[in-house]
Short mmCIF file of C-alpha atoms and ligand atoms in Angstrom, two decimals:
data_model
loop_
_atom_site.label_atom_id
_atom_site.label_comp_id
_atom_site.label_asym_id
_atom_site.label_seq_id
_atom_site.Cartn_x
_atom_site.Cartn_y
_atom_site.Cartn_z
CA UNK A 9 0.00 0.00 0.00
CA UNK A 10 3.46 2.21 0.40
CA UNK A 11 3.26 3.08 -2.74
CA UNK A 12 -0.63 4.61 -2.47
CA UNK A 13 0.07 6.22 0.15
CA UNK A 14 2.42 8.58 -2.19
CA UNK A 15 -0.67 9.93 -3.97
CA UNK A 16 -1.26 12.01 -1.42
CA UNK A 17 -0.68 15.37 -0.74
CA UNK A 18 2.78 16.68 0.62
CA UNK A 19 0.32 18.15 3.39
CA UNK A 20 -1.18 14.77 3.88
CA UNK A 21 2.05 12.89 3.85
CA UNK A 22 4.04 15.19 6.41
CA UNK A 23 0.83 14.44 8.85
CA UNK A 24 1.28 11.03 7.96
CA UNK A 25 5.21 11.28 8.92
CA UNK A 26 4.34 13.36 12.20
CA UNK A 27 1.63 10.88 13.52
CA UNK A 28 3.97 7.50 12.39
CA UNK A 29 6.78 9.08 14.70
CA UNK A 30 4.31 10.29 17.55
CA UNK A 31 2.37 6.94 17.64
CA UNK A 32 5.75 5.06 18.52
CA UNK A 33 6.32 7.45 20.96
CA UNK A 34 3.19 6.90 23.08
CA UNK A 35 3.15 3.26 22.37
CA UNK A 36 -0.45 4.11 20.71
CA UNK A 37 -1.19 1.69 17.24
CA UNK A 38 -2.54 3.98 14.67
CA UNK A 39 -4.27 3.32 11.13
CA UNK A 40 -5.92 5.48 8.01
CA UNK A 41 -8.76 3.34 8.18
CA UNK A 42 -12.31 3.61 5.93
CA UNK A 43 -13.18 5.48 2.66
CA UNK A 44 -9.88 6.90 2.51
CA UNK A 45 -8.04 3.71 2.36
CA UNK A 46 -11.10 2.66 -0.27
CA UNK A 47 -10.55 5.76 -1.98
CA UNK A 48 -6.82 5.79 -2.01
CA UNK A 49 -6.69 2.19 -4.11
CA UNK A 50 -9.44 3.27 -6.32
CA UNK A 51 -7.04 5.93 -7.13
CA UNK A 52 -9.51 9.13 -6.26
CA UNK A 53 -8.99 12.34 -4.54
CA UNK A 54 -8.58 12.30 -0.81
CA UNK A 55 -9.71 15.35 1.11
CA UNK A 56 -10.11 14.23 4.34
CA UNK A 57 -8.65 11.87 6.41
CA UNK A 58 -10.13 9.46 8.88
CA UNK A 59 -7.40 8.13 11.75
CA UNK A 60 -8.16 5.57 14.24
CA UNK A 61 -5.98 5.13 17.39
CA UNK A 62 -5.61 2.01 19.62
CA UNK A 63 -4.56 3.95 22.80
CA UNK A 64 -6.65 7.70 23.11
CA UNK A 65 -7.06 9.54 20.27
CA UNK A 66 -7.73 12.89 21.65
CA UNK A 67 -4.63 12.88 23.78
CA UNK A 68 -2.90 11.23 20.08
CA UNK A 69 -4.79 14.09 18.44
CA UNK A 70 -3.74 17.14 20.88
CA UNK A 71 0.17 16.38 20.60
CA UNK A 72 -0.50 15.94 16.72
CA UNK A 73 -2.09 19.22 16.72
CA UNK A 74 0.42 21.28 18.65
CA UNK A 75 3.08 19.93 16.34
CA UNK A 76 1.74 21.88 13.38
CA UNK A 77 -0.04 24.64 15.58
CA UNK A 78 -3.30 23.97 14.65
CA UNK A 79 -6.83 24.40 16.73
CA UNK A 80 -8.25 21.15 17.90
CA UNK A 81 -11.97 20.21 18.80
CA UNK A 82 -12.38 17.50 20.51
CA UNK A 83 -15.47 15.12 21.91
CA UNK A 84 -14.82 13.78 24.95
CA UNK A 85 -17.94 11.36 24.83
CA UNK A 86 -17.35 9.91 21.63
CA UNK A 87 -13.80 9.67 22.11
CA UNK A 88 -13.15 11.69 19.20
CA UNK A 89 -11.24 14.92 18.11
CA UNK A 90 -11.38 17.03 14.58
CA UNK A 91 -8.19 19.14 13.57
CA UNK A 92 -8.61 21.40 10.36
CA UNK A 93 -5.30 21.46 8.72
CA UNK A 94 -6.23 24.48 6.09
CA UNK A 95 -8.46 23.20 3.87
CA UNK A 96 -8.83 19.65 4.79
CA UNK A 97 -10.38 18.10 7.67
CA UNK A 98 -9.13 15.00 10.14
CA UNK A 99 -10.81 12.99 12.21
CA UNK A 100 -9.55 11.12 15.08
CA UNK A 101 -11.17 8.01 16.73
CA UNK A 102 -10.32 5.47 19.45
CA UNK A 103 -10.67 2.33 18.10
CA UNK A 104 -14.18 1.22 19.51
CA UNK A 105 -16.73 -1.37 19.36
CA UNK A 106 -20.50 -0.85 18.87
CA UNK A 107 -22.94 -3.09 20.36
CA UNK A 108 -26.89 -2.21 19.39
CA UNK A 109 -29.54 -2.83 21.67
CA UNK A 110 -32.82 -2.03 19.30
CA UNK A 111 -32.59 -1.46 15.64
CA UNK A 112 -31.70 1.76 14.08
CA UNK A 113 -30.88 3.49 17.77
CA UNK A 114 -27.48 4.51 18.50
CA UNK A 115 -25.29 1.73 19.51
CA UNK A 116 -23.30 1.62 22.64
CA UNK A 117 -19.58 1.94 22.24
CA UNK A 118 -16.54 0.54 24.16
CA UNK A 119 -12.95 0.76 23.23
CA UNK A 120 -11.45 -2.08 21.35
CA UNK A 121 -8.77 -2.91 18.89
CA UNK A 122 -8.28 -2.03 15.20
CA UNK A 123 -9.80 -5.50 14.37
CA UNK A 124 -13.37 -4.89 16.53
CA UNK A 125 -13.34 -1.11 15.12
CA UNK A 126 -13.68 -2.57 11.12
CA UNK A 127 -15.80 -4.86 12.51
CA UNK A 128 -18.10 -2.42 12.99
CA UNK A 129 -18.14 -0.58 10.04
CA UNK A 130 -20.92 -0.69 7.08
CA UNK A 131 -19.20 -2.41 3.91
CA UNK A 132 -16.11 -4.91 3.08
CA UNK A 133 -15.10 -1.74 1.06
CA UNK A 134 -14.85 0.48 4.07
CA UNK A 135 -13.09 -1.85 6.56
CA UNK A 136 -10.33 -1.30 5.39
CA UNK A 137 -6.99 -0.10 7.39
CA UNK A 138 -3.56 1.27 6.63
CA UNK A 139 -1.19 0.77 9.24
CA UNK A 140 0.78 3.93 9.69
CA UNK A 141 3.45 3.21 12.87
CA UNK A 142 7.01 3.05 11.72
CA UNK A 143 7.82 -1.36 11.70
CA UNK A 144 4.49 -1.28 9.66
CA UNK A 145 4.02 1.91 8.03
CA UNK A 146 1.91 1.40 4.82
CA UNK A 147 0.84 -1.87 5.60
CA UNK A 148 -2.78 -2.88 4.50
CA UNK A 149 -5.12 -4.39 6.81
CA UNK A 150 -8.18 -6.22 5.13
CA UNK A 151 -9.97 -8.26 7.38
CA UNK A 152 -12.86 -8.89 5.15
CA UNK A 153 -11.59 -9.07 1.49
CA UNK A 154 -12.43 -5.03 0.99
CA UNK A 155 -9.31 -5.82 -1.68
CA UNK A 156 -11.51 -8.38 -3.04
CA UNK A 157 -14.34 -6.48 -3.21
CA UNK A 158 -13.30 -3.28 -4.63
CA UNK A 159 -12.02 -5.37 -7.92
CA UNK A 160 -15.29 -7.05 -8.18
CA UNK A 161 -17.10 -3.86 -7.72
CA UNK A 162 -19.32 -5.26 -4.60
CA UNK A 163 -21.10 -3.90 -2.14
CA UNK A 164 -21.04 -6.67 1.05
CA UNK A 165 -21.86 -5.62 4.37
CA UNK A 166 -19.73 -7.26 7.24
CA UNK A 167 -22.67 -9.70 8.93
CA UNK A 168 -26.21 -10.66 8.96
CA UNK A 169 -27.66 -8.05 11.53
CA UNK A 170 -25.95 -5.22 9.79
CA UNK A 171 -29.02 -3.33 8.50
CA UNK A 172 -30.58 -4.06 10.91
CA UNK A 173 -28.19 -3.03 13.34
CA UNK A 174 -28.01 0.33 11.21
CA UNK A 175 -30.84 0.55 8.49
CA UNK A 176 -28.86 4.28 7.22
CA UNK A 177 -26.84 1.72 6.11
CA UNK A 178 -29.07 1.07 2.87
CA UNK A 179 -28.96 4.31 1.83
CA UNK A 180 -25.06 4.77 2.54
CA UNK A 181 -25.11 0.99 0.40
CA UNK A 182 -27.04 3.07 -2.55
CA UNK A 183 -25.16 6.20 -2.66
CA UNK A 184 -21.64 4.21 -3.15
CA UNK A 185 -23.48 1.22 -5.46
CA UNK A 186 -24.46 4.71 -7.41
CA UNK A 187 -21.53 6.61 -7.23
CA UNK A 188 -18.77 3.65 -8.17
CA UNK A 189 -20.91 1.93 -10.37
CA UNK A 190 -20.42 -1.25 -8.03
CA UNK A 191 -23.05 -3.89 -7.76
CA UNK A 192 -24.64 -5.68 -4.65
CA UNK A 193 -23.53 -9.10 -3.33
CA UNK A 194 -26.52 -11.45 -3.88
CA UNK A 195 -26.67 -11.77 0.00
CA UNK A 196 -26.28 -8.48 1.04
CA UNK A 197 -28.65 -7.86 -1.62
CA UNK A 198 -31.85 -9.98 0.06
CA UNK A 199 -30.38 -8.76 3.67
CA UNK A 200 -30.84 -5.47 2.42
CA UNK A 201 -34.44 -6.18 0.93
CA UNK A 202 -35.32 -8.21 4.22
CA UNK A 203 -34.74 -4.90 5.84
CA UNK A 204 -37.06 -3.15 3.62
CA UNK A 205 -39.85 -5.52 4.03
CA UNK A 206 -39.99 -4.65 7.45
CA UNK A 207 -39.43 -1.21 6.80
CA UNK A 208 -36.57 -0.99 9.47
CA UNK A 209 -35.75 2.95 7.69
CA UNK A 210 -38.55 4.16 10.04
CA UNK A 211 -36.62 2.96 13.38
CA UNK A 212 -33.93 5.73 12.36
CA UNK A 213 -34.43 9.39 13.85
CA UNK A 214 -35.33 11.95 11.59
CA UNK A 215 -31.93 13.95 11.78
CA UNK A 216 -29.89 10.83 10.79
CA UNK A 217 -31.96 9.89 7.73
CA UNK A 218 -31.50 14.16 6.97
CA UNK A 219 -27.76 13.44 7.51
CA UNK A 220 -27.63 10.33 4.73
CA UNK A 221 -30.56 11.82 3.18
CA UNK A 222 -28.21 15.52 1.99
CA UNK A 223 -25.03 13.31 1.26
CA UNK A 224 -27.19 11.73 -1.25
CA UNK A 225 -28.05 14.74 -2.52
CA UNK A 226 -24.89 16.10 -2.42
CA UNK A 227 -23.46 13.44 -4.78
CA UNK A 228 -23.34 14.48 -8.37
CA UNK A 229 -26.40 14.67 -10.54
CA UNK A 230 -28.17 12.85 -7.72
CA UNK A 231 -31.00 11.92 -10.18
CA UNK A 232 -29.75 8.16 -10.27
CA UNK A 233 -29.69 7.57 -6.77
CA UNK A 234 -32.55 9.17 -6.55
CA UNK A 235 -34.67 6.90 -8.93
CA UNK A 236 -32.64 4.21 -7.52
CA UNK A 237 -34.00 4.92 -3.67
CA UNK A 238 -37.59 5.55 -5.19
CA UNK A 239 -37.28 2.00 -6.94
CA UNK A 240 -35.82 -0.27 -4.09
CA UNK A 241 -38.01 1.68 -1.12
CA UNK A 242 -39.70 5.00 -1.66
CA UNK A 243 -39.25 7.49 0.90
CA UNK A 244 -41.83 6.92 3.23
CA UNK A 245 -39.00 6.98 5.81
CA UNK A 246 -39.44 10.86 5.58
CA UNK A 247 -42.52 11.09 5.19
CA UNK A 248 -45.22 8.49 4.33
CA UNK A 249 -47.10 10.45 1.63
CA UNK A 250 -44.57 10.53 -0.52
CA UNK A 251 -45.21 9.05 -3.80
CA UNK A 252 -42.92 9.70 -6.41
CA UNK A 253 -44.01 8.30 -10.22
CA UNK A 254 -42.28 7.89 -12.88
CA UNK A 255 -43.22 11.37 -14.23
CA UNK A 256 -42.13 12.82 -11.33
CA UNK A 257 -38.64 11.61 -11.10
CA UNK A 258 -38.25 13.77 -14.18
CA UNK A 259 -37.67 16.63 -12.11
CA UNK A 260 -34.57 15.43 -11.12
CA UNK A 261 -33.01 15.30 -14.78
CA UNK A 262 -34.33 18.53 -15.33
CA UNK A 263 -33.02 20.10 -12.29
CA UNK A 264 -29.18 18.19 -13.06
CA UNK A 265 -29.73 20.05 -16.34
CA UNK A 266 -30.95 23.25 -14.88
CA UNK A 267 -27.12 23.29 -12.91
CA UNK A 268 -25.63 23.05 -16.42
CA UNK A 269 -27.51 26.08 -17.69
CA UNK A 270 -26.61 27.98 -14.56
CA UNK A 271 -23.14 26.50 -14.06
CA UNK A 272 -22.37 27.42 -17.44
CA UNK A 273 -23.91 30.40 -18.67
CA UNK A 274 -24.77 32.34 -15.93
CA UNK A 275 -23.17 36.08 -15.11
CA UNK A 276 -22.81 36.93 -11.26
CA UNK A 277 -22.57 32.69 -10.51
CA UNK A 278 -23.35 32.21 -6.74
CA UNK A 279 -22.78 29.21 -4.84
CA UNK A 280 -25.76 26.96 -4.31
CA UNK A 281 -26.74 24.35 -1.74
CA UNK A 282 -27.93 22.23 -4.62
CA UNK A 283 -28.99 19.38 -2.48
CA UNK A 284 -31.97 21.70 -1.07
CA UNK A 285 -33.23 22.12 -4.82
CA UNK A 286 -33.47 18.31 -5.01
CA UNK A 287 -34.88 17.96 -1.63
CA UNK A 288 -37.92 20.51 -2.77
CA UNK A 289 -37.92 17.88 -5.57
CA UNK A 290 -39.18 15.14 -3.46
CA UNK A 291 -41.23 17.11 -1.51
CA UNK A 292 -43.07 19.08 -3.63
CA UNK A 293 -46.10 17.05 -4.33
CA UNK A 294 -47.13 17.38 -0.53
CA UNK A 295 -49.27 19.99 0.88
CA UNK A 296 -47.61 23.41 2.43
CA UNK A 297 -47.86 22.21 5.80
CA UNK A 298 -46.49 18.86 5.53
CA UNK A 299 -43.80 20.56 3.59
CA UNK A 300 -43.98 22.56 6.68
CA UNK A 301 -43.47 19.78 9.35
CA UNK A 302 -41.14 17.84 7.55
CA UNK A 303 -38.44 20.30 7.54
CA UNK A 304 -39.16 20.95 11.31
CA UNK A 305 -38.70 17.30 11.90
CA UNK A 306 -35.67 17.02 9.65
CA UNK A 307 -34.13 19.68 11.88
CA UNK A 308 -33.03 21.74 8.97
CA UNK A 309 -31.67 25.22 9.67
CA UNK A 310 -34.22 27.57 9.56
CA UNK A 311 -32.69 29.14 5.90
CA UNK A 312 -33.07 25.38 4.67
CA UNK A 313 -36.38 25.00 5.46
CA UNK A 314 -37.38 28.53 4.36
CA UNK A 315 -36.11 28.32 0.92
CA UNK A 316 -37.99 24.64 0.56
CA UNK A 317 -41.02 26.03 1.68
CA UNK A 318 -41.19 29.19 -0.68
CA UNK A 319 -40.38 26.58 -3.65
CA UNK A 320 -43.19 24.89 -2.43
CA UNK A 321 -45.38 27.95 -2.11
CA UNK A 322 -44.25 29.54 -5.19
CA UNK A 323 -45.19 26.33 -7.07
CA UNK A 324 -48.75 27.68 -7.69
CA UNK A 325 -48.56 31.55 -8.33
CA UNK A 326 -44.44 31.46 -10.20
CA UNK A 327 -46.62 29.76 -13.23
CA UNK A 328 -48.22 33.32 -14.23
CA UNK A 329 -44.58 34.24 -15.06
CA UNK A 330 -45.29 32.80 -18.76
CA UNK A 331 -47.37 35.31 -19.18
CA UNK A 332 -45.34 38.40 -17.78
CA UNK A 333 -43.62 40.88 -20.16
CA UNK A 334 -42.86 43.91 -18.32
CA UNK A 335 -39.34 43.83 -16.70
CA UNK A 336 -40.09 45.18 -13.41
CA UNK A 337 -42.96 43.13 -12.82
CA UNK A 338 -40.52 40.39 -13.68
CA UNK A 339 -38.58 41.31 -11.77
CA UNK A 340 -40.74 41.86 -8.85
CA UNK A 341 -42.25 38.49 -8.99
CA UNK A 342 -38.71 36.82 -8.41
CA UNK A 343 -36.82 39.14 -6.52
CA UNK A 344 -37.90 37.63 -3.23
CA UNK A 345 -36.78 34.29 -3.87
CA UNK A 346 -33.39 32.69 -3.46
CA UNK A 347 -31.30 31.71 -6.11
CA UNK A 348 -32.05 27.92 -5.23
CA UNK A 349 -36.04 28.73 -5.56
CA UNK A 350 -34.54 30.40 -9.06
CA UNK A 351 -33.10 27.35 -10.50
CA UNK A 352 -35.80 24.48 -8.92
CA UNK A 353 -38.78 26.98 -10.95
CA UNK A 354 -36.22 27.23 -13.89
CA UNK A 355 -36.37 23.15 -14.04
CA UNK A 356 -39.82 22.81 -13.40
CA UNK A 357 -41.92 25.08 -16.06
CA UNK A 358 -41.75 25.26 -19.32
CA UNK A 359 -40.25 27.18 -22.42
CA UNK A 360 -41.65 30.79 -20.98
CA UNK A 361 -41.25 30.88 -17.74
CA UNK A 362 -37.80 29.61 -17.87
CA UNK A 363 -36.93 32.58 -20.87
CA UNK A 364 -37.90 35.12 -17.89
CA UNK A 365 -35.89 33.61 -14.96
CA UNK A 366 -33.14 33.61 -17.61
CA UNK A 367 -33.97 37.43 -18.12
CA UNK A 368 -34.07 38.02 -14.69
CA UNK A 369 -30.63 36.20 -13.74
CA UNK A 370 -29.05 37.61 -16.52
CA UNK A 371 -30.49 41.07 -17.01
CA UNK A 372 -32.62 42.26 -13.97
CA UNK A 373 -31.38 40.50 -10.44
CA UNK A 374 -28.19 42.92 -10.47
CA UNK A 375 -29.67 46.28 -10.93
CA UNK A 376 -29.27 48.80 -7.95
CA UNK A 377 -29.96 52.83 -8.13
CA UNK A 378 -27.04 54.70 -7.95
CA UNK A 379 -29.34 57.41 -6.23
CA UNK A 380 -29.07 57.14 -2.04
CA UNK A 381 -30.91 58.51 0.47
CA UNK A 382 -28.71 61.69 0.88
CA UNK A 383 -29.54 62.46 -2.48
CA UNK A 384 -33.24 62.08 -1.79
CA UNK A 385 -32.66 64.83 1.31
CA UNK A 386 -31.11 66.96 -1.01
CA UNK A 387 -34.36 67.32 -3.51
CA UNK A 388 -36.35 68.01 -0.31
CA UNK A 389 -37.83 64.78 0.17
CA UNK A 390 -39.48 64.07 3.36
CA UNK A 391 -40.70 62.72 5.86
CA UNK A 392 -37.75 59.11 6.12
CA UNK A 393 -40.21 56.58 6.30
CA UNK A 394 -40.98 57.23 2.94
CA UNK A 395 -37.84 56.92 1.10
CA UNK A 396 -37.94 52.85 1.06
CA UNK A 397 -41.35 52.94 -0.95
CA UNK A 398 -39.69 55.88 -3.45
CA UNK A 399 -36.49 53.83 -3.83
CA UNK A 400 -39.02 50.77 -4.84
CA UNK A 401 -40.14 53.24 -7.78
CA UNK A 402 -37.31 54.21 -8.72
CA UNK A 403 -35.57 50.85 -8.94
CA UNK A 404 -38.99 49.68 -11.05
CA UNK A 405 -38.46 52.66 -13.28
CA UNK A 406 -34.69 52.03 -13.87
CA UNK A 407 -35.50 48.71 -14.76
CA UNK A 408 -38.43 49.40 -17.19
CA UNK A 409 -36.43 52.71 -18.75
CA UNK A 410 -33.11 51.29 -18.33
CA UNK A 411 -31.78 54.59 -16.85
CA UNK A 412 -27.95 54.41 -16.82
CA UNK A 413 -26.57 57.84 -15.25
CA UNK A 414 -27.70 58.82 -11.54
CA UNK A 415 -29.04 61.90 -13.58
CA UNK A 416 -31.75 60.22 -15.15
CA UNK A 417 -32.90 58.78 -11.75
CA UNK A 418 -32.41 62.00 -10.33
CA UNK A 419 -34.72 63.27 -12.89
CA UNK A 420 -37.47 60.82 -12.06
CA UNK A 421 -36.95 61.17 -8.47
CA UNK A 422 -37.80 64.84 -9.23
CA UNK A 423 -41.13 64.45 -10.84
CA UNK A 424 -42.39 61.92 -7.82
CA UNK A 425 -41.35 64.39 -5.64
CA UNK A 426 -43.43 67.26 -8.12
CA UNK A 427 -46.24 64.90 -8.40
CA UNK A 428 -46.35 64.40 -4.37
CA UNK A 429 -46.29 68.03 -3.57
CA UNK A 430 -49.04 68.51 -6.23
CA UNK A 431 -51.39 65.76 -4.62
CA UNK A 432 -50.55 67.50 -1.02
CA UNK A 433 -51.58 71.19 -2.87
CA UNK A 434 -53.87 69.93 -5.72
P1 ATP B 526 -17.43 9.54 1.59
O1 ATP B 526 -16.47 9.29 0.46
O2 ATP B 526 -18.82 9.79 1.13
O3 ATP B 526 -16.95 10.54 2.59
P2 ATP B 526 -16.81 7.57 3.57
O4 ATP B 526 -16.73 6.09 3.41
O5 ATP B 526 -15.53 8.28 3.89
O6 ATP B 526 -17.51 8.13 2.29
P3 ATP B 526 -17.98 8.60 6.01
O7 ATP B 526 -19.44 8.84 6.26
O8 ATP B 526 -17.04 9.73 6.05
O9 ATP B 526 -17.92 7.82 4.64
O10 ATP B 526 -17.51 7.49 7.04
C1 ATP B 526 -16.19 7.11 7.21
C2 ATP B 526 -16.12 5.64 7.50
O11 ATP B 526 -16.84 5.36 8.70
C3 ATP B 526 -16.76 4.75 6.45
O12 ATP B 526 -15.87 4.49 5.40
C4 ATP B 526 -17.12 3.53 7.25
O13 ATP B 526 -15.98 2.72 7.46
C5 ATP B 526 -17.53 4.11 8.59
N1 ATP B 526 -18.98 4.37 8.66
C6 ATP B 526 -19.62 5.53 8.41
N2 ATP B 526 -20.94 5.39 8.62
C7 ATP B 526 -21.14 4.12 9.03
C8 ATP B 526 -22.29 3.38 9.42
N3 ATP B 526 -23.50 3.91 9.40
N4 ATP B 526 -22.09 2.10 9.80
C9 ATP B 526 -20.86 1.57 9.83
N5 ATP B 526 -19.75 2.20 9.47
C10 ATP B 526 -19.87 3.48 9.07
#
């Protein structure tokens, strides 16, 4: 495995250097262990590395951290510490065992040794370690054929009771049967549907299906796993109404294709949180107020769930955009929604509506007077309160008129402020 190991970063391997010399000097065992030991053979980019410790791996993770100066956080009860090395992120765990005492609940965990800790992880693929003390450095440890597996492309889990144990662990089986183009093993396969049958998705609390639920989304063009969830289970483990046809799924594709358009073409690009588009996606069959109490129960942040629930809202009223032609009313119509709301309406109607958004990102969304409320003082208008309804007119006006010098506004400002005074003094 030495010779994987050298894919990585210079950053990566001088960590890897530090913690092979500090492990030997607190007698602690210490492994790359995971989807970084997956991902390293499959030859794909690591950004984050996952470290387990036979010994204690915040006290392993503290000394680590002081070496290159860096803040650490660490949590005591899990036995676990987090040190962001610039851009990439590490994890530290004591090597631990998980025993479950009802299905889907979190499991109670003791420490153990590397062998129990990949033991307890979800696929052959992931139990994988890399031994990273000096009289072993770069050795691979594969308990359970991961080696194997990866060349055959399977997906195997580790023993009967796993999804049971776990049931997030279908959906974590999905996303990376979607994302490597692996296959199930015929066992874990019927394990995995025996799990189904019984449902065992609804044992899981809401914000750990939300966690699995947004890495999903957060793969690339999610529309495959999607379909692929839809096909093998639905989603009643959100929420039992949903019902997603055929027809429906279409959204999906249009919404990967959507991110092209905007990707691609767009002026003034902002970053997105894509995987809330795609969430409104599944959701958006369901009344307001389910919409409502499923992002409550999902726990998202309260700029999650209002963005989902004005694409929900907007559904209905965002079709009369077809029939809009005047920019500011255009404008108006889509000014209060976020970019995400944007692009999920953008995928969802047809030809006309989607030529105004376009006019909108392109032409409208950026347009701001150059006139400010100082200048507003200066033509004598009063009283404060109503300079925010005045800006509104002028802003409409620049956009309909297209005024480009701050004289032209001023000019308009002027005649409101003429045709106030004469309604005051008619
Ligand atoms: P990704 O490439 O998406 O980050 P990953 O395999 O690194 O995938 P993580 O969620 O970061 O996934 O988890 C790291 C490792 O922890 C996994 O590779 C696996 O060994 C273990 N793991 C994570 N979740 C579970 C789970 N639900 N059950 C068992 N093991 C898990």
């Amino acid at each position: 495995m030495l010779n994987r190991l050298k894919n990585l970063s210079s950053e990566f391997l001088n960590i890897l250097k530090e913690s092979s010399s500090l492990a030997d000097s607190l007698g602690f065992k210490v492994y790359l262990v995971g989807g970084v030991v997956r991902d390293l053979i499959l030859e794909k980019n690591v950004s984050d590395l996952d470290i387990v410790v036979e010994g204690d791996a915040i006290v392993f993770a503290d000394k680590l951290s002081e070496v290159f100066g860096e803040k650490l956080q660490r949590h005591h009860s899990f036995g676990t510490a987090t040190v962001n090395f610039n851009e990439h992120k590490i994890d530290f765990a004591t090597a631990r065992t998980e025993t479950y005492s009802h299905h889907g609940v979190l499991p109670k965990v003791s420490s153990a040794s590397i062998v129990e800790d990949l033991f307890r992880r979800d696929f052959t693929i992931n139990a994988m370690a890399i031994s990273l003390n000096k009289d072993d450095y770069g050795k691979l440890i594969d308990l359970y054929d991961g080696l194997v597996d990866l060349k055959k492309k399977l997906i195997r889990i580790l023993h009967e009771k796993s999804f049971l144990d776990d049931p997030t662990r279908i959906l974590r089986a999905i996303r990376f049967e979607q994302r490597f183009n692996f296959k199930f093993e015929d066992k874990t396969f019927k394990l995995m549907k025996t799990a189904l049958n019984i449902e065992a998705l609804r044992f899981v609390g809401h914000h750990r299906i939300r966690d699995e639920i947004f890495l999903i989304l957060k793969e690339i063009n999610p529309y495959k796993y999607i379909k692929r969830i839809n096909d093998l289970a639905g989603f009643y483990f959100i929420n039992s109404q949903i019902e997603l046809k055929q027809k429906d799924l279409e959204i999906f594709l249009r919404i990967d294709h959507s991110l092209t358009y905007y990707d691609g073409k767009l002026k003034n690009h902002k970053v997105l949180q894509l995987y809330l588009i795609y969430l409104a996606g599944i959701l958006c069959n369901l009344s307001l107020e389910k919409v409502k109490k499923i992002t409550q129960d999902l726990g998202l942040k309260k700029r999650d769930s209002d963005i989902i629930y004005s694409i929900r809202k907007g559904l209905t009223s965002i079709k009369k955009l077809a029939n809009y032609k005047t920019p500011h009313i255009i404008y108006k119509t889509l000014n209060f929604y976020s970019r995400e709301s944007l692009l999920f309406f953008y995928a969802y109607y047809g030809k006309e509506v989607k030529k105004n958004i376009k006019f909108y990102l392109n032409e409208l969304a950026d347009i701001k007077l150059k006139t400010n409320g100082k200048d507003l003082k200066r033509l004598g208008f009063k009283p404060l309160t109503a300079y925010s309804k005045i800006f509104k007119k002028l802003l409409y006006m620049k956009i309909d008129k297209r005024f480009k010098t701050k004289e032209e506004e001023l000019n308009y400002a002027q005649r409101i402020l003429d045709r106030l005074a004469e309604e005051l003094n008619p």
